[in-house]
Amino acid sequence: MSQSDASTRDRVKQALRTQRIETPSWAYANSGTRFKVFPQEGVPRNPYEKIADAAMVHRLTGVAPTVALHIPWDRVDDYADLATYAADQGVALGAINSNVFQDSDYKLGSVTNPDPGVRRKAIDHLLECVDIMDRTDSRDLKLWFSDGTNYPGQDDIRARQDRLAAALRETYDRLGDGQRLLLEYKLFEPAFYTTDVPDWGTAYAHCLELGPKAQVVIDTGHHAPGTNIEFIVAFLLRAGKLGGFDFNSRFYADDDLMVGAADPFQLFRIMYEIVRGDALRPEAGIAFMLDQCHNIEPKIPAIIRSVLNVQEATAKALLVDADALAAAQQAGDVLGANAVLMDAYHTDVRPLLAELRVELGLDPDPMAAYARSGYFDRIRAERAGGQQAGWGA
Ligand code: PSV
Ligand code: MN
């Protein structure tokens, strides 16, 4: 099936019209490495300004209508007011991300801490996040725990799983109708000996025990080198337990670089499994979120670039000739099957995406449109004073 075929182009564009990519509030703020934060000009000073930037990304790309919040980084007095502001800007508030990893009390863990008082504090924060979801009308609570140990014998591995299960249960039971708990896993860091939710299997087992409102979120940066992420996507989708993605790129560990920058082929393979599982449609309930930090590159264009990278990988995945692939697979035609996939991957989909944007009333080149917009000069001037938002803000 070729891209030049009119019905294929229409089918691909129709599917792309339904795609939604959520950008993270923290990607608009200052961030850095363990060694240094390099502040940038024009960076938002509060959640409202982060939302204004996210709205700019949506205006230019047309496919990023929601922005994820991270609590307490995005704590405000009035979440309904923040939601109204977002709506006025043309976007909505998305997932609520909890943060039980930046308080001194959590040195030995949050929900798995041996001290019941610290566990209570951590669980209360998770419950507070659900309260916020009620006010922001958010569907998803995204949980990532930095919990783990550094030394053999430091704590009881099995007891920590019990504590984790108890905290997840209490949080799960607080969820309202239409709300979900997305459990994120990460191989290591900041703990280096054991991590309490180190992999998709652990996350899956806890979600299975919790029930239908609990699903796994795949952060593409959180795996060992060489891990076949598309296998995890296929497995979890089949099991009805894939809740979404935190997209980013890694060369080494949790680099948080722009999605599709390090390995666009991997991103294509992931998106192919999504298409294969008919999970691109918003009704399929997969949250396509970015979780990135732009430490040395300008932030808004980097986020636009990232959104476009996801779109390009998706377009290529949609171009895979499913019938030809199935026929080759059935016939045991190894090279033929591989060629079907590679043909789609090697297709230049940028003209098709430009055409789609024009049909949607957008500029065909969002990067160039941003450069021309004057938005950066405006925010650089408007946001000259005050305290810039960052990881600790
Ligand atoms: C942890 O590395 C993580 O991926 C989680 O999603 C956090 O909420 C996020 O990064 C913070 O940037
Ligand atoms: Mn993440």
CSV table of C-alpha atoms and ligand atoms in Angstrom, one decimal:
chain,number,residue,atom,x,y,z
A,1,MET,CA,0.0,0.0,0.0
A,2,SER,CA,1.5,3.3,-1.0
A,3,GLN,CA,1.1,6.7,0.5
A,4,SER,CA,0.3,8.0,-2.9
A,5,ASP,CA,-2.9,6.0,-2.9
A,6,ALA,CA,-5.7,8.5,-2.2
A,7,SER,CA,-7.7,6.2,0.0
A,8,THR,CA,-4.6,5.4,2.1
A,9,ARG,CA,-3.8,9.0,2.5
A,10,ASP,CA,-7.4,9.7,3.7
A,11,ARG,CA,-7.4,6.8,6.1
A,12,VAL,CA,-4.0,7.8,7.6
A,13,LYS,CA,-5.1,11.5,7.9
A,14,GLN,CA,-8.4,10.5,9.4
A,15,ALA,CA,-6.6,8.5,12.1
A,16,LEU,CA,-4.1,11.3,12.7
A,17,ARG,CA,-6.9,13.7,13.3
A,18,THR,CA,-8.0,11.8,16.3
A,19,GLN,CA,-4.5,11.6,17.9
A,20,ARG,CA,-3.9,13.5,21.2
A,21,ILE,CA,-0.5,14.1,22.7
A,22,GLU,CA,-0.3,15.6,26.2
A,23,THR,CA,2.5,17.9,27.1
A,24,PRO,CA,3.9,18.1,30.7
A,25,SER,CA,3.8,21.4,32.6
A,26,TRP,CA,7.4,20.8,33.9
A,27,ALA,CA,8.9,20.6,30.4
A,28,TYR,CA,8.1,24.4,30.1
A,29,ALA,CA,10.0,25.2,33.3
A,30,ASN,CA,13.6,25.3,34.1
A,31,SER,CA,15.3,21.9,34.6
A,32,GLY,CA,18.8,20.5,34.6
A,33,THR,CA,21.1,17.6,35.4
A,34,ARG,CA,22.3,16.5,38.8
A,35,PHE,CA,25.1,19.1,38.3
A,36,LYS,CA,23.4,22.2,37.0
A,37,VAL,CA,20.2,23.9,36.0
A,38,PHE,CA,20.7,26.3,33.1
A,39,PRO,CA,17.9,28.9,33.4
A,40,GLN,CA,16.4,30.1,30.2
A,41,GLU,CA,14.8,33.4,29.3
A,42,GLY,CA,11.0,33.6,29.1
A,43,VAL,CA,10.5,30.6,31.3
A,44,PRO,CA,7.1,30.5,33.1
A,45,ARG,CA,6.9,31.7,36.7
A,46,ASN,CA,3.7,29.9,37.6
A,47,PRO,CA,1.3,27.2,36.4
A,48,TYR,CA,-0.7,29.7,34.5
A,49,GLU,CA,2.2,30.7,32.4
A,50,LYS,CA,3.1,27.0,31.8
A,51,ILE,CA,-0.4,26.5,30.5
A,52,ALA,CA,-0.1,29.5,28.2
A,53,ASP,CA,3.0,27.9,26.7
A,54,ALA,CA,1.2,24.6,26.3
A,55,ALA,CA,-1.6,26.3,24.6
A,56,MET,CA,0.8,27.8,22.1
A,57,VAL,CA,2.1,24.3,21.3
A,58,HIS,CA,-1.5,23.2,20.8
A,59,ARG,CA,-2.3,26.2,18.6
A,60,LEU,CA,0.6,25.3,16.3
A,61,THR,CA,0.4,21.5,16.2
A,62,GLY,CA,-3.4,21.0,16.7
A,63,VAL,CA,-2.8,17.7,18.5
A,64,ALA,CA,-1.7,18.7,22.0
A,65,PRO,CA,-4.9,19.8,23.7
A,66,THR,CA,-4.1,18.8,27.3
A,67,VAL,CA,-1.3,19.6,29.8
A,68,ALA,CA,-0.3,17.4,32.7
A,69,LEU,CA,0.3,18.9,36.1
A,70,HIS,CA,2.8,17.8,38.7
A,71,ILE,CA,1.9,18.4,42.4
A,72,PRO,CA,3.3,20.3,44.3
A,73,TRP,CA,5.1,22.0,41.4
A,74,ASP,CA,1.8,23.2,40.0
A,75,ARG,CA,0.0,23.8,43.3
A,76,VAL,CA,-2.5,26.7,43.1
A,77,ASP,CA,-5.1,28.0,45.5
A,78,ASP,CA,-8.0,27.5,43.0
A,79,TYR,CA,-7.8,24.6,40.6
A,80,ALA,CA,-11.2,25.4,39.1
A,81,ASP,CA,-9.8,28.8,38.2
A,82,LEU,CA,-6.7,27.1,36.6
A,83,ALA,CA,-9.0,24.8,34.6
A,84,THR,CA,-11.0,27.8,33.5
A,85,TYR,CA,-7.9,29.7,32.5
A,86,ALA,CA,-6.7,26.6,30.5
A,87,ALA,CA,-10.1,26.4,28.7
A,88,ASP,CA,-9.9,30.1,27.8
A,89,GLN,CA,-6.5,29.3,26.3
A,90,GLY,CA,-8.0,26.5,24.3
A,91,VAL,CA,-6.5,23.6,26.3
A,92,ALA,CA,-7.6,21.4,29.2
A,93,LEU,CA,-5.8,20.1,32.3
A,94,GLY,CA,-4.7,16.5,31.9
A,95,ALA,CA,-3.1,13.9,34.2
A,96,ILE,CA,-2.2,14.7,37.7
A,97,ASN,CA,1.3,13.6,38.6
A,98,SER,CA,2.1,12.9,42.3
A,99,ASN,CA,5.4,13.8,43.8
A,100,VAL,CA,6.6,11.8,46.8
A,101,PHE,CA,10.2,12.1,45.9
A,102,GLN,CA,11.4,15.5,46.9
A,103,ASP,CA,10.9,15.7,50.7
A,104,SER,CA,13.5,14.9,53.3
A,105,ASP,CA,11.0,12.5,55.0
A,106,TYR,CA,11.3,10.3,51.9
A,107,LYS,CA,15.0,9.5,52.3
A,108,LEU,CA,14.2,5.9,53.0
A,109,GLY,CA,11.1,5.7,50.8
A,110,SER,CA,7.6,7.2,50.6
A,111,VAL,CA,4.8,4.7,50.6
A,112,THR,CA,7.3,1.8,51.3
A,113,ASN,CA,9.1,3.7,54.1
A,114,PRO,CA,9.6,1.6,57.3
A,115,ASP,CA,8.1,4.5,59.3
A,116,PRO,CA,4.3,4.4,59.3
A,117,GLY,CA,4.1,8.1,59.8
A,118,VAL,CA,6.0,8.8,56.6
A,119,ARG,CA,3.9,6.3,54.8
A,120,ARG,CA,0.8,8.1,56.0
A,121,LYS,CA,2.1,11.4,54.8
A,122,ALA,CA,2.9,10.0,51.3
A,123,ILE,CA,-0.5,8.3,51.0
A,124,ASP,CA,-2.2,11.6,52.1
A,125,HIS,CA,-0.4,13.3,49.2
A,126,LEU,CA,-1.7,10.7,46.8
A,127,LEU,CA,-5.2,11.2,48.1
A,128,GLU,CA,-4.8,15.0,47.8
A,129,CYS,CA,-3.9,14.4,44.2
A,130,VAL,CA,-7.2,12.7,43.7
A,131,ASP,CA,-9.0,15.6,45.3
A,132,ILE,CA,-7.3,17.8,42.8
A,133,MET,CA,-8.4,15.5,40.0
A,134,ASP,CA,-12.0,16.1,41.1
A,135,ARG,CA,-11.5,19.8,40.7
A,136,THR,CA,-9.5,19.7,37.4
A,137,ASP,CA,-11.7,17.1,35.9
A,138,SER,CA,-8.7,14.9,35.3
A,139,ARG,CA,-9.0,11.3,34.4
A,140,ASP,CA,-5.6,10.0,35.3
A,141,LEU,CA,-3.5,10.0,38.4
A,142,LYS,CA,0.1,9.1,37.5
A,143,LEU,CA,2.2,7.5,40.2
A,144,TRP,CA,5.9,7.2,40.2
A,145,PHE,CA,7.8,6.1,43.3
A,146,SER,CA,11.4,6.8,43.8
A,147,ASP,CA,11.3,4.1,46.5
A,148,GLY,CA,14.0,1.5,46.8
A,149,THR,CA,17.1,0.7,48.8
A,150,ASN,CA,20.8,1.1,48.2
A,151,TYR,CA,22.3,-1.7,50.2
A,152,PRO,CA,21.5,-5.4,50.7
A,153,GLY,CA,19.8,-5.8,54.0
A,154,GLN,CA,18.8,-2.2,54.3
A,155,ASP,CA,15.1,-3.0,54.4
A,156,ASP,CA,12.8,-6.0,54.0
A,157,ILE,CA,12.1,-6.3,50.2
A,158,ARG,CA,8.9,-8.3,50.8
A,159,ALA,CA,7.5,-6.0,53.5
A,160,ARG,CA,8.1,-3.0,51.2
A,161,GLN,CA,5.9,-4.8,48.5
A,162,ASP,CA,3.2,-5.2,51.2
A,163,ARG,CA,3.4,-1.5,52.1
A,164,LEU,CA,3.3,-0.5,48.4
A,165,ALA,CA,0.2,-2.7,47.9
A,166,ALA,CA,-1.6,-1.2,50.9
A,167,ALA,CA,-0.9,2.4,49.7
A,168,LEU,CA,-2.0,1.6,46.2
A,169,ARG,CA,-5.2,0.0,47.5
A,170,GLU,CA,-6.1,3.0,49.6
A,171,THR,CA,-5.5,5.4,46.7
A,172,TYR,CA,-7.4,3.1,44.3
A,173,ASP,CA,-10.4,3.0,46.6
A,174,ARG,CA,-10.5,6.8,46.6
A,175,LEU,CA,-10.8,7.1,42.8
A,176,GLY,CA,-14.1,8.3,41.5
A,177,ASP,CA,-16.0,7.1,38.5
A,178,GLY,CA,-14.1,7.6,35.3
A,179,GLN,CA,-10.8,8.1,37.2
A,180,ARG,CA,-7.8,5.9,36.7
A,181,LEU,CA,-4.5,5.2,38.5
A,182,LEU,CA,-1.5,4.8,36.2
A,183,LEU,CA,1.4,3.1,37.8
A,184,GLU,CA,4.8,4.0,36.4
A,185,TYR,CA,7.9,1.7,36.7
A,186,LYS,CA,11.6,2.6,36.5
A,187,LEU,CA,14.5,0.2,36.4
A,188,PHE,CA,16.7,2.1,38.9
A,189,GLU,CA,17.5,5.6,40.3
A,190,PRO,CA,17.5,7.1,42.7
A,191,ALA,CA,17.8,3.8,44.5
A,192,PHE,CA,20.5,1.4,43.1
A,193,TYR,CA,20.1,-1.9,44.9
A,194,THR,CA,16.4,-2.5,44.9
A,195,THR,CA,13.6,-0.5,43.3
A,196,ASP,CA,10.1,-1.1,44.6
A,197,VAL,CA,8.5,-0.8,41.1
A,198,PRO,CA,11.4,-1.6,38.8
A,199,ASP,CA,9.7,-3.1,35.8
A,200,TRP,CA,6.4,-3.5,33.9
A,201,GLY,CA,5.9,-7.0,35.4
A,202,THR,CA,5.8,-5.6,38.9
A,203,ALA,CA,3.6,-2.7,37.9
A,204,TYR,CA,1.3,-5.1,36.0
A,205,ALA,CA,1.0,-7.4,39.0
A,206,HIS,CA,0.0,-4.6,41.3
A,207,CYS,CA,-2.5,-3.2,38.8
A,208,LEU,CA,-4.0,-6.6,38.2
A,209,GLU,CA,-4.5,-7.0,42.0
A,210,LEU,CA,-6.0,-3.5,42.2
A,211,GLY,CA,-8.7,-3.8,39.5
A,212,PRO,CA,-9.8,-2.3,36.3
A,213,LYS,CA,-9.1,1.3,37.1
A,214,ALA,CA,-5.4,0.6,37.6
A,215,GLN,CA,-3.2,0.5,34.5
A,216,VAL,CA,0.5,0.6,33.7
A,217,VAL,CA,2.2,3.6,32.2
A,218,ILE,CA,5.3,3.1,30.1
A,219,ASP,CA,8.0,5.8,30.4
A,220,THR,CA,10.2,5.0,27.4
A,221,GLY,CA,13.3,6.1,29.3
A,222,HIS,CA,12.9,3.7,32.1
A,223,HIS,CA,14.3,0.4,30.7
A,224,ALA,CA,17.6,-1.4,30.5
A,225,PRO,CA,19.5,-0.8,27.3
A,226,GLY,CA,18.2,-3.1,24.6
A,227,THR,CA,14.8,-3.7,26.2
A,228,ASN,CA,12.1,-4.5,23.6
A,229,ILE,CA,9.6,-1.8,24.5
A,230,GLU,CA,7.1,-2.7,21.7
A,231,PHE,CA,6.8,-6.2,23.2
A,232,ILE,CA,5.7,-4.6,26.5
A,233,VAL,CA,3.2,-2.5,24.6
A,234,ALA,CA,1.8,-5.5,22.8
A,235,PHE,CA,1.6,-7.5,26.0
A,236,LEU,CA,-0.1,-4.8,28.1
A,237,LEU,CA,-2.5,-3.8,25.4
A,238,ARG,CA,-3.6,-7.4,24.9
A,239,ALA,CA,-4.1,-7.7,28.7
A,240,GLY,CA,-6.1,-4.4,28.7
A,241,LYS,CA,-3.6,-3.0,31.1
A,242,LEU,CA,-1.8,-0.3,29.1
A,243,GLY,CA,-2.8,3.1,30.4
A,244,GLY,CA,-0.4,5.3,28.6
A,245,PHE,CA,3.1,6.5,27.9
A,246,ASP,CA,5.6,9.0,29.2
A,247,PHE,CA,7.5,9.6,26.0
A,248,ASN,CA,11.1,10.7,25.9
A,249,SER,CA,14.4,9.5,24.5
A,250,ARG,CA,17.3,7.9,26.2
A,251,PHE,CA,20.8,7.1,25.2
A,252,TYR,CA,22.0,5.9,28.6
A,253,ALA,CA,19.5,6.0,31.4
A,254,ASP,CA,16.6,8.3,32.2
A,255,ASP,CA,17.9,11.0,29.9
A,256,ASP,CA,14.5,12.7,29.3
A,257,LEU,CA,15.6,13.9,25.9
A,258,MET,CA,13.1,14.7,23.1
A,259,VAL,CA,11.0,11.6,22.0
A,260,GLY,CA,12.1,10.3,18.7
A,261,ALA,CA,15.5,11.9,18.9
A,262,ALA,CA,17.6,9.0,20.0
A,263,ASP,CA,15.8,6.1,18.2
A,264,PRO,CA,13.0,7.1,15.8
A,265,PHE,CA,12.8,3.5,14.7
A,266,GLN,CA,11.9,2.3,18.2
A,267,LEU,CA,9.2,5.0,18.4
A,268,PHE,CA,7.8,3.7,15.1
A,269,ARG,CA,7.8,0.1,16.4
A,270,ILE,CA,6.0,1.2,19.5
A,271,MET,CA,3.4,3.2,17.5
A,272,TYR,CA,3.0,0.2,15.2
A,273,GLU,CA,1.9,-1.9,18.1
A,274,ILE,CA,-0.5,0.8,19.1
A,275,VAL,CA,-2.0,0.8,15.6
A,276,ARG,CA,-2.0,-3.0,15.5
A,277,GLY,CA,-3.9,-3.0,18.8
A,278,ASP,CA,-6.4,-0.4,17.5
A,279,ALA,CA,-5.4,1.8,20.4
A,280,LEU,CA,-4.8,5.1,18.7
A,281,ARG,CA,-8.4,6.2,19.0
A,282,PRO,CA,-9.0,8.4,22.2
A,283,GLU,CA,-11.8,6.0,23.2
A,284,ALA,CA,-9.1,3.3,23.6
A,285,GLY,CA,-8.0,5.2,26.6
A,286,ILE,CA,-4.2,5.3,26.0
A,287,ALA,CA,-2.7,8.5,27.3
A,288,PHE,CA,0.1,9.6,25.0
A,289,MET,CA,2.1,11.9,27.3
A,290,LEU,CA,5.5,13.5,27.0
A,291,ASP,CA,7.8,13.4,30.1
A,292,GLN,CA,10.8,15.4,29.1
A,293,CYS,CA,13.3,18.1,30.2
A,294,HIS,CA,14.8,20.6,27.9
A,295,ASN,CA,18.0,21.6,29.6
A,296,ILE,CA,20.1,23.0,26.8
A,297,GLU,CA,17.6,23.5,23.9
A,298,PRO,CA,14.8,26.1,23.8
A,299,LYS,CA,11.8,24.6,25.5
A,300,ILE,CA,8.7,25.4,23.4
A,301,PRO,CA,10.3,24.5,20.0
A,302,ALA,CA,11.7,21.3,21.6
A,303,ILE,CA,8.2,20.4,22.7
A,304,ILE,CA,6.8,21.2,19.3
A,305,ARG,CA,9.5,19.1,17.7
A,306,SER,CA,8.6,16.2,20.1
A,307,VAL,CA,4.9,16.4,19.2
A,308,LEU,CA,5.8,16.3,15.5
A,309,ASN,CA,8.2,13.3,16.1
A,310,VAL,CA,5.3,11.3,17.7
A,311,GLN,CA,3.0,12.3,14.8
A,312,GLU,CA,5.6,11.3,12.2
A,313,ALA,CA,6.1,7.9,13.9
A,314,THR,CA,2.4,7.4,14.1
A,315,ALA,CA,1.9,8.3,10.4
A,316,LYS,CA,4.5,5.7,9.4
A,317,ALA,CA,2.9,3.1,11.6
A,318,LEU,CA,-0.5,3.8,10.0
A,319,LEU,CA,1.1,3.3,6.6
A,320,VAL,CA,2.1,-0.3,7.4
A,321,ASP,CA,0.2,-2.5,4.9
A,322,ALA,CA,-1.6,-4.8,7.4
A,323,ASP,CA,-2.9,-7.2,4.8
A,324,ALA,CA,0.5,-7.6,3.1
A,325,LEU,CA,2.1,-8.0,6.5
A,326,ALA,CA,-0.3,-10.7,7.6
A,327,ALA,CA,0.0,-12.5,4.3
A,328,ALA,CA,3.8,-12.5,4.6
A,329,GLN,CA,3.7,-13.6,8.2
A,330,GLN,CA,1.3,-16.4,7.4
A,331,ALA,CA,3.4,-17.6,4.6
A,332,GLY,CA,6.5,-17.6,6.7
A,333,ASP,CA,8.0,-15.0,4.4
A,334,VAL,CA,10.5,-13.5,6.9
A,335,LEU,CA,12.1,-11.1,4.5
A,336,GLY,CA,8.8,-10.1,2.9
A,337,ALA,CA,7.2,-9.3,6.3
A,338,ASN,CA,10.2,-7.3,7.4
A,339,ALA,CA,10.2,-5.4,4.1
A,340,VAL,CA,6.5,-4.4,4.6
A,341,LEU,CA,7.4,-2.9,8.0
A,342,MET,CA,10.5,-1.2,6.6
A,343,ASP,CA,8.7,0.2,3.6
A,344,ALA,CA,6.4,2.1,5.9
A,345,TYR,CA,9.2,3.2,8.2
A,346,HIS,CA,11.2,4.6,5.2
A,347,THR,CA,8.3,6.6,3.9
A,348,ASP,CA,8.7,10.4,4.1
A,349,VAL,CA,5.4,11.3,5.8
A,350,ARG,CA,6.3,15.0,6.2
A,351,PRO,CA,4.4,16.1,3.1
A,352,LEU,CA,1.3,14.2,4.3
A,353,LEU,CA,1.4,15.8,7.7
A,354,ALA,CA,1.8,19.2,6.1
A,355,GLU,CA,-1.2,18.5,4.0
A,356,LEU,CA,-3.2,17.4,7.1
A,357,ARG,CA,-2.2,20.6,8.9
A,358,VAL,CA,-3.4,22.8,6.1
A,359,GLU,CA,-6.7,20.9,6.1
A,360,LEU,CA,-7.0,21.6,9.8
A,361,GLY,CA,-6.3,25.3,9.2
A,362,LEU,CA,-2.8,25.2,10.7
A,363,ASP,CA,0.5,26.3,9.3
A,364,PRO,CA,2.1,23.3,7.5
A,365,ASP,CA,5.4,23.9,9.4
A,366,PRO,CA,4.8,24.4,13.1
A,367,MET,CA,8.5,24.9,13.9
A,368,ALA,CA,8.7,27.7,11.3
A,369,ALA,CA,5.4,29.2,12.5
A,370,TYR,CA,6.7,29.3,16.1
A,371,ALA,CA,9.9,31.0,15.0
A,372,ARG,CA,7.8,33.6,13.1
A,373,SER,CA,5.2,34.1,15.7
A,374,GLY,CA,7.0,36.5,18.0
A,375,TYR,CA,5.8,34.5,21.0
A,376,PHE,CA,9.3,34.0,22.4
A,377,ASP,CA,10.1,37.8,22.3
A,378,ARG,CA,6.8,38.5,24.0
A,379,ILE,CA,7.3,36.0,26.9
A,380,ARG,CA,11.0,37.0,27.2
A,381,ALA,CA,9.8,40.6,27.8
A,382,GLU,CA,6.7,39.8,29.9
A,383,ARG,CA,8.4,37.3,32.2
A,384,ALA,CA,11.5,39.3,32.9
A,385,GLY,CA,11.0,39.6,36.7
A,386,GLY,CA,10.0,37.2,39.3
A,387,GLN,CA,10.9,33.6,40.2
A,388,GLN,CA,11.1,31.2,37.3
A,389,ALA,CA,9.4,27.8,37.8
A,390,GLY,CA,11.6,24.8,38.1
A,391,TRP,CA,11.8,21.3,39.6
A,392,GLY,CA,11.6,22.6,43.1
A,393,ALA,CA,9.0,25.3,42.5
B,1,PSV,C1,10.6,9.7,37.1
B,1,PSV,O1,11.9,9.6,36.5
B,1,PSV,C2,9.6,10.4,36.1
B,1,PSV,O2,9.7,9.7,34.9
B,1,PSV,C3,8.2,10.4,36.7
B,1,PSV,O3,7.3,10.4,35.7
B,1,PSV,C4,8.2,11.7,37.4
B,1,PSV,O4,6.9,12.1,37.7
B,1,PSV,C5,8.9,12.5,36.4
B,1,PSV,O5,9.9,11.7,35.9
B,1,PSV,C6,9.4,13.8,36.9
B,1,PSV,O6,10.0,14.5,35.9
B,2,MN,MN,7.9,9.6,33.6
